[in-house]
CSV table of C-alpha atoms in Angstrom, one decimal:
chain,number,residue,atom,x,y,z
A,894,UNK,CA,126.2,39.9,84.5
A,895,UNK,CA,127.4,36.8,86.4
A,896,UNK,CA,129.8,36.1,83.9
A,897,UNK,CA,129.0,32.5,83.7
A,898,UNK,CA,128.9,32.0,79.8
A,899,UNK,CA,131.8,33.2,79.3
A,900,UNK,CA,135.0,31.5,78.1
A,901,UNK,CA,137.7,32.8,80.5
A,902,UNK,CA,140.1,35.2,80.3
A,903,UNK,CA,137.4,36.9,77.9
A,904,UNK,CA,135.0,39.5,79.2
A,905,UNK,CA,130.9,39.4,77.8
A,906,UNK,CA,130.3,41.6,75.2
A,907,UNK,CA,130.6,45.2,75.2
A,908,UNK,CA,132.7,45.3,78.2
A,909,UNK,CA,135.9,46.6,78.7
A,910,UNK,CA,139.3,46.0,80.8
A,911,UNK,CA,141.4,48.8,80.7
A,912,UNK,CA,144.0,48.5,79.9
A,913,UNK,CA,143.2,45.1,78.4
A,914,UNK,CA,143.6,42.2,80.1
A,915,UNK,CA,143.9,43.1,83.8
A,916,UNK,CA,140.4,42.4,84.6
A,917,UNK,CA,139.9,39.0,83.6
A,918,UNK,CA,136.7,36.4,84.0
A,919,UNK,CA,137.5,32.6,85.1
A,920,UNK,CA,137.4,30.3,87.9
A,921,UNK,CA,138.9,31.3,91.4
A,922,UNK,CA,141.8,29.7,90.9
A,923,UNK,CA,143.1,31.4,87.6
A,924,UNK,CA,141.7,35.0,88.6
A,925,UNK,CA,143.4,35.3,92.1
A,926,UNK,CA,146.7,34.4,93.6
A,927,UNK,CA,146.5,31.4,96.2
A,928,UNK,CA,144.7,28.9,93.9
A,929,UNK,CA,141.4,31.1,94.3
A,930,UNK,CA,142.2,31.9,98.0
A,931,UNK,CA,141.8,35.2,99.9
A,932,UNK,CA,143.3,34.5,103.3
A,933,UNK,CA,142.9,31.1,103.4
A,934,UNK,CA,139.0,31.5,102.6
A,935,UNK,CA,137.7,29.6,99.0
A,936,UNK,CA,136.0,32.0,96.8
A,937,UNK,CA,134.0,29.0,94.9
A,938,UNK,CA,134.7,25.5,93.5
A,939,UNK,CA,137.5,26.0,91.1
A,940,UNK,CA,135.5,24.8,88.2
A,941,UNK,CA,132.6,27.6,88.2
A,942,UNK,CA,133.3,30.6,86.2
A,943,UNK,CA,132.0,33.0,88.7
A,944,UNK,CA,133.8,35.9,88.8
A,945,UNK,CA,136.1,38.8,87.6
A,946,UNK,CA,139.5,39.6,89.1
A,947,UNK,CA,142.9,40.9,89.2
A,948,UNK,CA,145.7,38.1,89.2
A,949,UNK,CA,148.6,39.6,91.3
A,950,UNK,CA,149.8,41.9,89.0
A,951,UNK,CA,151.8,44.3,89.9
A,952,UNK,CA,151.0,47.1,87.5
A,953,UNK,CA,147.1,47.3,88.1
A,954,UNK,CA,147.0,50.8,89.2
A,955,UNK,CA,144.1,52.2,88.0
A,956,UNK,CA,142.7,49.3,86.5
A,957,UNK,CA,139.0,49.6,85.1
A,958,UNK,CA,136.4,47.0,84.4
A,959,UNK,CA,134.0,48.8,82.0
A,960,UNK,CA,130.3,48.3,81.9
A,961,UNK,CA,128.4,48.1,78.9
A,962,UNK,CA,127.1,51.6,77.5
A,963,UNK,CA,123.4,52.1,79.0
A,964,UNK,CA,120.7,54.9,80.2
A,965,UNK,CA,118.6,55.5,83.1
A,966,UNK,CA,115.1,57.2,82.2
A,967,UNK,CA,114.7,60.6,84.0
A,968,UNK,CA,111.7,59.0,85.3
A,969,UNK,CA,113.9,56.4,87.6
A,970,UNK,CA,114.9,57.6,90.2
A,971,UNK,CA,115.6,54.7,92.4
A,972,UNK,CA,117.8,53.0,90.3
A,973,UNK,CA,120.8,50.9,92.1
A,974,UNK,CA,124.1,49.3,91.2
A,975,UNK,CA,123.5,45.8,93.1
A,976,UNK,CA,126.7,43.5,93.4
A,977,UNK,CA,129.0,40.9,94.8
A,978,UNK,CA,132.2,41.1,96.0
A,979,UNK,CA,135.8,39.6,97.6
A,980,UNK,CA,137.7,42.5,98.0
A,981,UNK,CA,139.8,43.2,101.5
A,982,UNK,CA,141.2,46.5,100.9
A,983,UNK,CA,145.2,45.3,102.0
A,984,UNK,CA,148.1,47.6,103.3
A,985,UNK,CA,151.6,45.5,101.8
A,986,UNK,CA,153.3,47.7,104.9
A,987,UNK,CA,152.9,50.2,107.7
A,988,UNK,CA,153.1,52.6,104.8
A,989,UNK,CA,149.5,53.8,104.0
A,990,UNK,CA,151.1,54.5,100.4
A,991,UNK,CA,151.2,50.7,99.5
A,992,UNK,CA,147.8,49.8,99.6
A,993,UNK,CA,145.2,48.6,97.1
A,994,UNK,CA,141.4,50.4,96.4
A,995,UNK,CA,138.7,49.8,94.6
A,996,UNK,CA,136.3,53.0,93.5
A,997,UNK,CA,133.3,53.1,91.6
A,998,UNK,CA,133.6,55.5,88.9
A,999,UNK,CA,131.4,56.6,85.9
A,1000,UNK,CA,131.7,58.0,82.0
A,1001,UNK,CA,129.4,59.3,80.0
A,1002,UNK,CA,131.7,59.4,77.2
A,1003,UNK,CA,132.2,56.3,76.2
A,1004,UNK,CA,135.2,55.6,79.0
A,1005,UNK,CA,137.1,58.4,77.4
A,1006,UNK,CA,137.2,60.5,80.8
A,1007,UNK,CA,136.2,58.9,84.4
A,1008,UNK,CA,134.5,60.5,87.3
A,1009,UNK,CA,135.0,59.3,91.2
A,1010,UNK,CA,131.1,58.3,92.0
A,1011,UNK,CA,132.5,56.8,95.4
A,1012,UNK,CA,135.3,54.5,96.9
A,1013,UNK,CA,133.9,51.3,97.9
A,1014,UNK,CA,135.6,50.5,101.1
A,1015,UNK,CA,136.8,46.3,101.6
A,1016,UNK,CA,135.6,43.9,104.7
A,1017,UNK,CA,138.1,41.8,106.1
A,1018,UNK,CA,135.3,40.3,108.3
A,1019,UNK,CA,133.8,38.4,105.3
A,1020,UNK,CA,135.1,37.0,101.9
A,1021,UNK,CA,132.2,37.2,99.6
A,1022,UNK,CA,129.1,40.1,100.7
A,1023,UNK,CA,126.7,42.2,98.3
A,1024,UNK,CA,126.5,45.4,97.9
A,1025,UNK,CA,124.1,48.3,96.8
A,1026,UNK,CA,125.2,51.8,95.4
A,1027,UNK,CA,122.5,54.5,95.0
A,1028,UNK,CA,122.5,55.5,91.2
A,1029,UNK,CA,119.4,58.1,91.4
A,1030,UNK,CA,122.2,61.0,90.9
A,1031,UNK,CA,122.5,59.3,87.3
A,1032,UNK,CA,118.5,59.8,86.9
A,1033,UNK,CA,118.3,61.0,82.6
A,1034,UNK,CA,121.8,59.9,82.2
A,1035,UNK,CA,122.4,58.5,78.5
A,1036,UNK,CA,125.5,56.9,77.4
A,1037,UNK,CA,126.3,56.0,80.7
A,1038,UNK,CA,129.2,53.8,81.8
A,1039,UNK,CA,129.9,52.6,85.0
A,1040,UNK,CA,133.6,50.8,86.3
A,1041,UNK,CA,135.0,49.9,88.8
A,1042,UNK,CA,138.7,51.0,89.2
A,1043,UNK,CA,141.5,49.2,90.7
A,1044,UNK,CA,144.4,50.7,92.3
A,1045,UNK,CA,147.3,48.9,94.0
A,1046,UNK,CA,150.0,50.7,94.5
A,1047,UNK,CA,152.5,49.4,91.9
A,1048,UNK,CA,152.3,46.5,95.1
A,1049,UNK,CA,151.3,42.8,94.7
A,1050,UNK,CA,148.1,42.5,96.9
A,1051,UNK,CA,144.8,40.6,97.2
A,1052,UNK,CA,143.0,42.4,94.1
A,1053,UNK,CA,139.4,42.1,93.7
A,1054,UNK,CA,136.6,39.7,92.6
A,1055,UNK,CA,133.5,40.8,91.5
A,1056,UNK,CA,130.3,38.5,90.5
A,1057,UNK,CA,126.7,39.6,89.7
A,1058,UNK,CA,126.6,42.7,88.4
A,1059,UNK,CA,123.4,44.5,88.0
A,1060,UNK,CA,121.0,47.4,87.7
A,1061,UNK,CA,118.2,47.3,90.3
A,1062,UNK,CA,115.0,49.3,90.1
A,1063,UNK,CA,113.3,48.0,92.7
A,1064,UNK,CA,109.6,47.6,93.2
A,1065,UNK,CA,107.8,49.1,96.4
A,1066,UNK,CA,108.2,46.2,98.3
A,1067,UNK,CA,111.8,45.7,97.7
A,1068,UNK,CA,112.6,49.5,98.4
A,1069,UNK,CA,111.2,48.7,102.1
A,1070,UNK,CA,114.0,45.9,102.1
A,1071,UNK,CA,117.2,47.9,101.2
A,1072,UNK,CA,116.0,50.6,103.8
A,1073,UNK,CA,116.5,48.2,106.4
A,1074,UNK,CA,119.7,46.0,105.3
A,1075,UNK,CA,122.5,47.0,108.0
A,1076,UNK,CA,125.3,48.5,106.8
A,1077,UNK,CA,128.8,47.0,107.4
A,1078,UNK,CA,129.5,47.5,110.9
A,1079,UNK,CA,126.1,47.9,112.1
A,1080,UNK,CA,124.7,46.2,115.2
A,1081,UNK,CA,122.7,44.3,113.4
A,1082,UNK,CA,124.4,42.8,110.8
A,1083,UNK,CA,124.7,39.0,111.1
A,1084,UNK,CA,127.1,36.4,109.6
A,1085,UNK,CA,126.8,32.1,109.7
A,1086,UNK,CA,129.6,30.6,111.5
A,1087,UNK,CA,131.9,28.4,108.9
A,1088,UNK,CA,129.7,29.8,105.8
């Protein structure tokens, strides 16, 4: 889902912010604070709907954007969550209790109860970066639902911006190419200067 057909604050069909309205889609500038800034860094052109947010708000604890209801044959077992993301993972204060975090959580009952899958850690080295989370524990899953929850300590912080949301199953070729992307922090990671 790039949620580019869209007509913002709505989310696409058969997804779900809960509670409503926290996670919204739009342009940059109308689903983060600092007219579609994260310190100081443009997400995108303020007239592209390219993303899903939080906009400063201040009771976003546990805040979770829903994915549509899906399966993964037993058979797939190399299934991935692939996605972008502009999330920083803030602390408001010294105090390690006023912070925000994002987690990746799943249901397999409809959103009615939500399991921790993993807590997807920010990067304040980079604004926008992809990601890829395993799902071959969710091999023969049916009725699965995947979120993403937001926490932010009753605390106005950065929030998080999603964009390109989708289920991977790679073919042979691209399997060799995840095996070898570095992970955040690695030596070998890269970045462009002014990009």
């Amino acid at each position: 889902e790039d949620f580019n057909s869209v007509t913002a604050p709505s989310l696409p069909t058969n997804w779900v912010s809960s509670p409503s309205g926290m996670w919204k889609t739009g342009a940059p500038d109308n689903v983060v604070p600092n007219g579609g800034t994260l310190m100081g860094a443009t997400l995108n052109t303020s007239t592209h709907m390219m993303a899903v947010g939080l906009n400063g708000n201040t009771n976003a604890n546990n805040a979770i954007l829903e994915t549509p209801s899906f399966s993964i044959p037993s058979s797939v077992t190399t299934a991935y969550l692939n996605f972008d993301m502009a999330y920083l993972q803030l602390q408001y204060t010294a105090n390690t209790n006023l912070k925000e975090d994002l987690y990746l959580v799943s249901s397999t009952d409809n959103g009615a109860t939500w399991t921790t899958v993993q807590e997807i850690s920010g990067n304040q080295n980079a604004i926008w970066e992809s990601r890829s989370i395993s799902l071959a524990s969710f091999a023969g899953s049916t009725n699965l639902r995947l979120g993403f929850k937001y926490t932010n300590s009753d605390t106005v912080l950065m929030g998080a911006v999603l964009d390109n949301i989708k289920i991977l199953v790679p073919v042979p070729a691209e399997m060799a190419l995840l095996s070898v992307t570095p992970q955040q922090g690695d030596a070998n990671a890269y970045g462009c200067v002014n990009s």
